[in-house]
Structure formats: structure tokens, C-alpha cells
Coordinates of C-alpha atoms in Angstrom, one line a residue:
M1 CA -18.3 -35.0 41.8
T2 CA -21.6 -33.4 42.9
T3 CA -19.7 -30.9 45.0
Q4 CA -17.4 -30.0 42.1
M5 CA -20.3 -29.4 39.8
S6 CA -22.1 -27.3 42.4
Q7 CA -19.0 -25.1 42.7
M8 CA -19.3 -24.3 39.0
C9 CA -22.4 -22.2 39.8
T10 CA -21.1 -20.6 42.9
N11 CA -21.6 -16.8 42.9
D12 CA -23.0 -16.9 39.4
S13 CA -26.5 -15.7 39.1
I14 CA -27.0 -16.8 35.5
C15 CA -25.7 -20.3 36.2
N16 CA -27.9 -20.5 39.4
M17 CA -30.9 -19.3 37.4
L18 CA -30.4 -22.0 34.7
A19 CA -29.8 -24.6 37.4
G20 CA -33.1 -23.6 39.0
W21 CA -34.9 -24.5 35.7
F22 CA -33.9 -28.1 36.3
Q23 CA -35.2 -28.0 39.9
N24 CA -31.7 -28.1 41.3
A25 CA -31.1 -31.7 40.2
A26 CA -27.7 -33.2 40.9
W27 CA -26.7 -32.8 37.3
A28 CA -28.2 -29.3 37.0
P29 CA -25.0 -27.3 37.8
L30 CA -23.1 -29.1 35.0
V31 CA -25.8 -28.6 32.4
A32 CA -26.2 -25.0 33.5
T33 CA -22.5 -24.4 33.2
L34 CA -22.4 -26.0 29.8
L35 CA -25.2 -23.7 28.7
V36 CA -23.4 -20.7 30.0
V37 CA -20.3 -21.8 28.0
V38 CA -22.3 -22.2 24.9
M39 CA -23.8 -18.7 25.4
I40 CA -20.4 -17.2 25.8
L41 CA -19.2 -18.8 22.6
V42 CA -22.2 -17.7 20.7
I43 CA -21.9 -14.2 22.0
A44 CA -18.2 -14.2 21.0
I45 CA -19.1 -15.4 17.5
V46 CA -21.8 -12.7 17.1
V47 CA -19.5 -10.0 18.4
R48 CA -16.7 -11.1 16.1
K49 CA -19.1 -11.1 13.1
L50 CA -20.4 -7.6 14.0
I51 CA -16.9 -6.2 14.3
H52 CA -15.9 -7.8 11.0
R53 CA -19.0 -6.3 9.4
V54 CA -18.2 -2.8 10.7
I55 CA -14.6 -3.1 9.5
T56 CA -15.8 -4.3 6.1
R57 CA -18.2 -1.4 5.8
V58 CA -15.4 1.1 6.8
V59 CA -13.0 -0.5 4.3
N60 CA -15.7 -0.3 1.5
Q61 CA -16.4 3.3 2.2
A62 CA -12.6 4.1 2.2
S63 CA -12.2 2.1 -1.1
N64 CA -15.1 3.6 -3.0
S65 CA -14.7 7.2 -2.0
A66 CA -12.9 9.3 -4.6
P67 CA -10.9 12.2 -3.1
F68 CA -8.7 12.1 -6.2
T69 CA -10.5 13.4 -9.3
G70 CA -9.3 15.0 -12.4
R71 CA -12.0 17.5 -12.7
F72 CA -10.6 19.4 -9.7
R73 CA -7.2 19.6 -11.2
K74 CA -5.9 21.2 -14.4
G75 CA -4.3 19.0 -17.0
G76 CA -5.1 16.7 -19.9
P77 CA -6.8 13.4 -20.1
G78 CA -3.8 11.7 -18.7
I79 CA -4.8 13.1 -15.3
E80 CA -7.6 10.6 -15.2
G81 CA -5.0 7.8 -15.5
I82 CA -3.2 9.1 -12.4
D83 CA -6.5 9.4 -10.5
A84 CA -7.3 5.8 -11.4
L85 CA -3.9 4.6 -10.1
L86 CA -4.2 6.6 -6.9
N87 CA -7.7 5.3 -6.2
E88 CA -6.6 1.7 -6.9
R89 CA -3.7 2.1 -4.5
R90 CA -6.0 3.5 -1.8
K91 CA -8.3 0.6 -2.3
Q92 CA -5.6 -2.0 -1.9
R93 CA -4.2 -0.2 1.2
A94 CA -7.7 -0.1 2.8
E95 CA -8.3 -3.8 2.1
T96 CA -5.0 -4.8 3.5
M97 CA -5.5 -2.8 6.7
G98 CA -9.0 -4.2 6.9
S99 CA -7.6 -7.7 6.8
V100 CA -5.1 -6.9 9.5
L101 CA -7.8 -5.4 11.7
K102 CA -10.1 -8.4 11.3
H103 CA -7.3 -10.7 12.4
I104 CA -6.6 -8.6 15.5
A105 CA -10.3 -8.4 16.3
S106 CA -10.6 -12.2 16.0
I107 CA -7.6 -12.8 18.3
V108 CA -8.9 -10.4 21.0
V109 CA -12.6 -11.7 20.9
I110 CA -11.7 -15.4 20.7
G111 CA -9.0 -15.1 23.3
T112 CA -11.3 -13.3 25.7
A113 CA -14.0 -15.9 25.2
I114 CA -11.6 -18.8 25.9
L115 CA -10.4 -17.2 29.1
T116 CA -14.0 -16.6 30.2
V117 CA -14.9 -20.2 29.4
L118 CA -11.9 -21.5 31.4
D119 CA -13.0 -19.3 34.3
R120 CA -16.5 -20.6 34.2
L121 CA -15.2 -24.2 34.3
T122 CA -13.3 -23.3 37.5
I123 CA -10.0 -23.7 35.8
P124 CA -7.6 -21.2 37.3
I125 CA -6.4 -18.8 34.7
A126 CA -4.1 -16.7 36.8
P127 CA -1.2 -19.2 36.4
L128 CA -2.0 -19.4 32.7
L129 CA -1.9 -15.6 32.3
T130 CA 1.3 -15.5 34.3
S131 CA 2.9 -18.1 32.0
V132 CA 1.7 -16.3 28.9
G133 CA 3.1 -13.1 30.2
I134 CA 6.5 -14.6 30.9
L135 CA 6.4 -16.4 27.6
G136 CA 5.5 -13.1 25.9
V137 CA 8.4 -11.3 27.5
A138 CA 10.8 -14.1 26.4
I139 CA 9.5 -14.1 22.9
G140 CA 9.6 -10.3 22.8
F141 CA 13.3 -10.3 23.7
G142 CA 14.1 -13.1 21.3
A143 CA 12.0 -11.7 18.4
Q144 CA 12.8 -8.0 18.5
E145 CA 13.7 -7.9 14.9
L146 CA 10.4 -9.7 13.9
V147 CA 8.4 -7.1 16.0
K148 CA 10.4 -4.3 14.3
D149 CA 9.6 -5.7 10.9
F150 CA 5.8 -6.0 11.7
I151 CA 5.6 -2.4 13.0
A152 CA 7.5 -1.1 10.0
G153 CA 5.2 -3.0 7.7
M154 CA 2.1 -1.6 9.5
F155 CA 3.3 2.0 9.0
M156 CA 4.4 1.3 5.5
L157 CA 0.8 0.2 4.6
L158 CA -0.8 3.1 6.5
E159 CA 1.4 5.7 4.8
D160 CA 1.1 4.0 1.4
Q161 CA 4.9 4.3 0.8
Y162 CA 4.8 1.7 -2.0
G163 CA 2.7 -1.1 -3.4
V164 CA 2.8 -4.1 -5.7
G165 CA 3.9 -3.1 -9.2
D166 CA 5.9 0.0 -8.0
V167 CA 9.5 0.5 -9.0
I168 CA 11.3 1.4 -5.8
D169 CA 14.9 1.9 -4.5
V170 CA 15.4 0.6 -0.9
G171 CA 19.1 1.0 -0.9
A172 CA 20.1 -2.6 -0.9
A173 CA 18.0 -3.3 -4.0
V174 CA 16.2 -1.6 -6.8
G175 CA 13.4 -3.2 -8.6
T176 CA 9.7 -3.9 -9.1
V177 CA 7.6 -4.8 -6.1
E178 CA 6.1 -8.3 -6.5
A179 CA 4.7 -8.8 -3.0
V180 CA 4.3 -6.9 0.2
T181 CA 3.6 -8.4 3.6
L182 CA 3.9 -7.1 7.2
R183 CA 7.3 -8.7 7.5
I184 CA 9.0 -8.6 4.1
T185 CA 9.0 -6.9 0.7
R186 CA 9.8 -8.9 -2.4
L187 CA 11.5 -7.1 -5.3
R188 CA 12.6 -8.2 -8.7
D189 CA 15.5 -6.2 -10.3
A190 CA 16.3 -5.5 -13.9
D191 CA 18.4 -8.7 -14.2
G192 CA 15.5 -10.8 -12.9
R193 CA 17.1 -11.4 -9.5
V194 CA 14.5 -11.6 -6.7
W195 CA 15.3 -9.7 -3.5
Y196 CA 13.6 -10.3 -0.1
V197 CA 14.0 -7.2 2.1
R198 CA 12.8 -7.2 5.7
N199 CA 10.6 -4.1 6.3
G200 CA 12.5 -3.3 9.6
T201 CA 15.8 -2.9 7.7
I202 CA 14.4 -0.3 5.2
A203 CA 15.7 3.1 6.2
R204 CA 14.5 5.0 3.2
V205 CA 12.5 4.3 0.0
G206 CA 12.6 6.0 -3.4
N207 CA 9.4 5.3 -5.3
E208 CA 9.5 5.9 -9.0
S209 CA 5.9 4.9 -9.6
Q210 CA 3.8 6.9 -7.2
G211 CA 1.7 9.8 -8.5
W212 CA 3.6 10.6 -11.7
S213 CA 7.0 10.4 -13.3
R214 CA 9.1 12.8 -15.4
A215 CA 10.7 12.1 -18.8
Y216 CA 13.4 14.5 -19.9
M217 CA 16.2 14.7 -22.5
D218 CA 19.2 17.0 -23.0
V219 CA 19.7 18.2 -26.5
P220 CA 23.3 19.4 -27.2
V221 CA 23.7 21.5 -30.4
A222 CA 26.6 23.4 -31.9
Y223 CA 27.7 26.6 -30.1
D224 CA 27.0 28.7 -33.2
S225 CA 23.4 27.5 -33.5
D226 CA 20.6 30.1 -33.4
V227 CA 19.1 29.8 -29.9
A228 CA 15.6 31.1 -30.9
I229 CA 15.4 28.7 -33.9
V230 CA 16.4 25.7 -31.8
R231 CA 14.0 26.6 -29.0
D232 CA 11.1 27.1 -31.5
L233 CA 11.9 23.8 -33.1
L234 CA 11.9 21.9 -29.7
E235 CA 8.7 23.6 -28.7
E236 CA 7.1 22.5 -31.9
V237 CA 8.2 18.9 -31.2
A238 CA 6.8 19.1 -27.7
E239 CA 3.5 20.5 -29.0
K240 CA 3.1 17.7 -31.5
L241 CA 3.8 15.1 -28.9
W242 CA 1.2 16.7 -26.6
E243 CA -1.4 16.7 -29.4
D244 CA -0.7 13.1 -30.4
P245 CA -3.6 11.1 -29.0
D246 CA -1.5 7.9 -28.7
F247 CA 0.5 9.7 -26.0
R248 CA -1.8 12.3 -24.6
E249 CA -4.5 9.8 -23.8
T250 CA -2.3 7.1 -22.2
L251 CA 1.2 8.4 -21.3
V252 CA 1.7 12.2 -21.2
V253 CA 0.0 14.0 -18.3
E254 CA 0.9 17.6 -19.0
R255 CA 2.1 19.6 -21.9
P256 CA 5.9 19.0 -22.3
I257 CA 8.1 22.0 -21.4
V258 CA 11.2 23.3 -23.2
F259 CA 13.4 24.8 -20.5
G260 CA 15.8 26.5 -22.9
V261 CA 19.5 26.7 -22.6
E262 CA 20.6 24.7 -19.5
Q263 CA 24.4 24.8 -20.1
V264 CA 26.9 26.7 -22.3
S265 CA 30.3 25.4 -23.2
D266 CA 32.9 26.5 -25.7
I267 CA 31.6 23.9 -28.2
S268 CA 27.9 23.4 -27.5
L269 CA 24.6 24.7 -26.1
L270 CA 22.5 22.3 -24.0
F271 CA 18.7 22.5 -24.2
R272 CA 16.4 20.4 -22.0
V273 CA 12.9 19.1 -22.8
S274 CA 10.7 17.7 -20.0
A275 CA 7.4 15.9 -19.9
K276 CA 5.3 14.7 -17.0
T277 CA 4.1 11.1 -17.5
L278 CA 2.1 8.4 -15.9
P279 CA 4.0 6.5 -13.2
A280 CA 6.9 4.4 -14.5
R281 CA 6.1 5.3 -18.1
Q282 CA 8.8 7.9 -18.5
A283 CA 11.2 5.7 -20.5
E284 CA 8.7 5.2 -23.3
V285 CA 8.0 9.0 -23.5
A286 CA 11.8 9.7 -23.4
R287 CA 12.5 7.4 -26.3
E288 CA 9.8 8.9 -28.4
L289 CA 11.1 12.4 -27.6
R290 CA 14.6 11.4 -28.7
L291 CA 13.3 10.1 -32.0
R292 CA 11.2 13.2 -32.7
V293 CA 13.9 15.6 -31.7
K294 CA 16.6 13.9 -33.8
K295 CA 14.3 13.9 -36.9
A296 CA 13.4 17.6 -36.4
L297 CA 17.0 18.6 -36.0
D298 CA 18.1 16.6 -39.0
D299 CA 15.3 18.1 -41.2
A300 CA 16.3 21.6 -40.1
G301 CA 20.0 20.9 -40.7
I302 CA 21.0 21.6 -37.1
V303 CA 24.1 19.7 -36.0
I304 CA 23.9 17.8 -32.7
S305 CA 27.1 18.4 -30.7
A306 CA 29.1 15.8 -28.8

């Protein structure tokens, strides 16, 4: 027993120094080794806490910085709404990545500390590392899809492809994002059905809620209608919508545009009106446009064609 305890301090200057404090008593190597183990664990905890603090500081800087600001871009007050959404998305993405980095740092630091402690206790770690390596290869072959999902989830978060609350089209399903993890994305479609989509199976994503959306409507009028009159009427409707504080402040981002005649047939002329809106709010603006356009055409006596 004494020989085994003495071997704990072999070729270890720190352990030998600590053992010397106890005048090389029979139990000194064991106590010195335990002190070294405690020192290793304390250092690991301190290093982990420092790394977490650095990550937290970087995340806070990334979350609180404001690269998106309406004063650098032209547009109405609605621009500020888009800026707020973009900043919030950036904050959520930074916090998620910070959480992932903290977990990775904890695994690396604690794993290294455990291996170092085992080595100090003269427990051979070479067979353990070999076993872990073989097990890792086996798990890697058996969990390729899982690894693929995690890698796809990491890049999805880094690139900010979508987030909670976005309306997206992932091919297999279209709906509102309710939850995003490194492995799956949970959607709820218009019928209330919940879809669980593995990140590794998503080949392309159509995001209807990122940045801004566009509301538009086609206005078919009779072929013999006066183009100039119809165009002026639609521009007046668009201007009134833009000047309405209930929409300009909260929904409409830029002044609506009347594109003019989009199509001509033997029975009708087709005009198109478009408005840039806040993300996922285009349906509300489009409904309001339809109501105002219909009322304006009815008041002017202009017939809407089939």
C-alpha cells in the first residue's frame, strides 16, 4: 500500500513538493495526490467559469450592437419595426450560439480535467481513450443522420435562416415555426397540424417572415376603361393608405406602388398595386387594399371585369 501511494508522486515535482511538507510521512503521497486532484478540479472550474464569462460578454456585445438602424435607410416609420425584428432575431441567434459554445467548453474542460485526475491517480487512461475512440467510431457510423441533423442545425442558427414565429416553407410542410433545436424544427400549419422536421432533411427553406413582405393585388377593369383615370384613382388609394397612421406606423414600410397595366386581354385591363409590409403582415394590408380599391372604383363608376 505504501509502495502504491509512493508511485502516485513519481516524476511529479508538485506532488513531491507537497509530500515534502508532511516530512515524507507514509501517508504523505496519498494526501499530496489528493491535494493535486483538488487543485486540478479547482483550476478546471475556474477555467470553465472564465470561458463562460468571455462567451457571455461576446454574446452580450453581439446582442446589444445595432447594425440595423432606420436612420441609415430611407423609408417611413415602418422601417423601425423591421429594424426591431432584425435586432431581436440577431439577439436570439447570438444567445443560442452562446449556449451551444458554453456546453462545448464545459465538455472539453471537464473531460480534460477528468482524464488528468485519472492519470494522477495512476489509472491507465490509454485503454480508456482507445475504448472511447472505438465507441465514437461505432456511434459515428450508427448515428450519421443524427450528426447530419446537428451540423445542419448549427449552420441554420449561424446563418439565421429562420427563427421562432417565422412562416416558412420547407418542402414537406408549410407553417409557423414553434420551436428550433439543433436536431429538429417544429412547425404548425394552417390546419393546426404540428410537423417535426429533422434539420438534416431540409434541402431548402422559403422564409415568408424575414426582413419584409410584400402585399399586392391585381385590379381587372373593363377594356374600354380610361387607363389614366384608373391609374390616378389607384395612386390616390395607395397614397391614402400610406398616409393612414394606423397602417404607416405599424404595417406598411414603404409608399405603395401602382405598376400600371400588367396585362391586356380582349375584355379587360389588369392593373397591379403593391405595398411593402412588415414580415408576415402582407395579408392584412392586402385585405385593406381590396376594400379601398373596390370602394374607390364603385364611387367612380368603373366596372371591375371578370
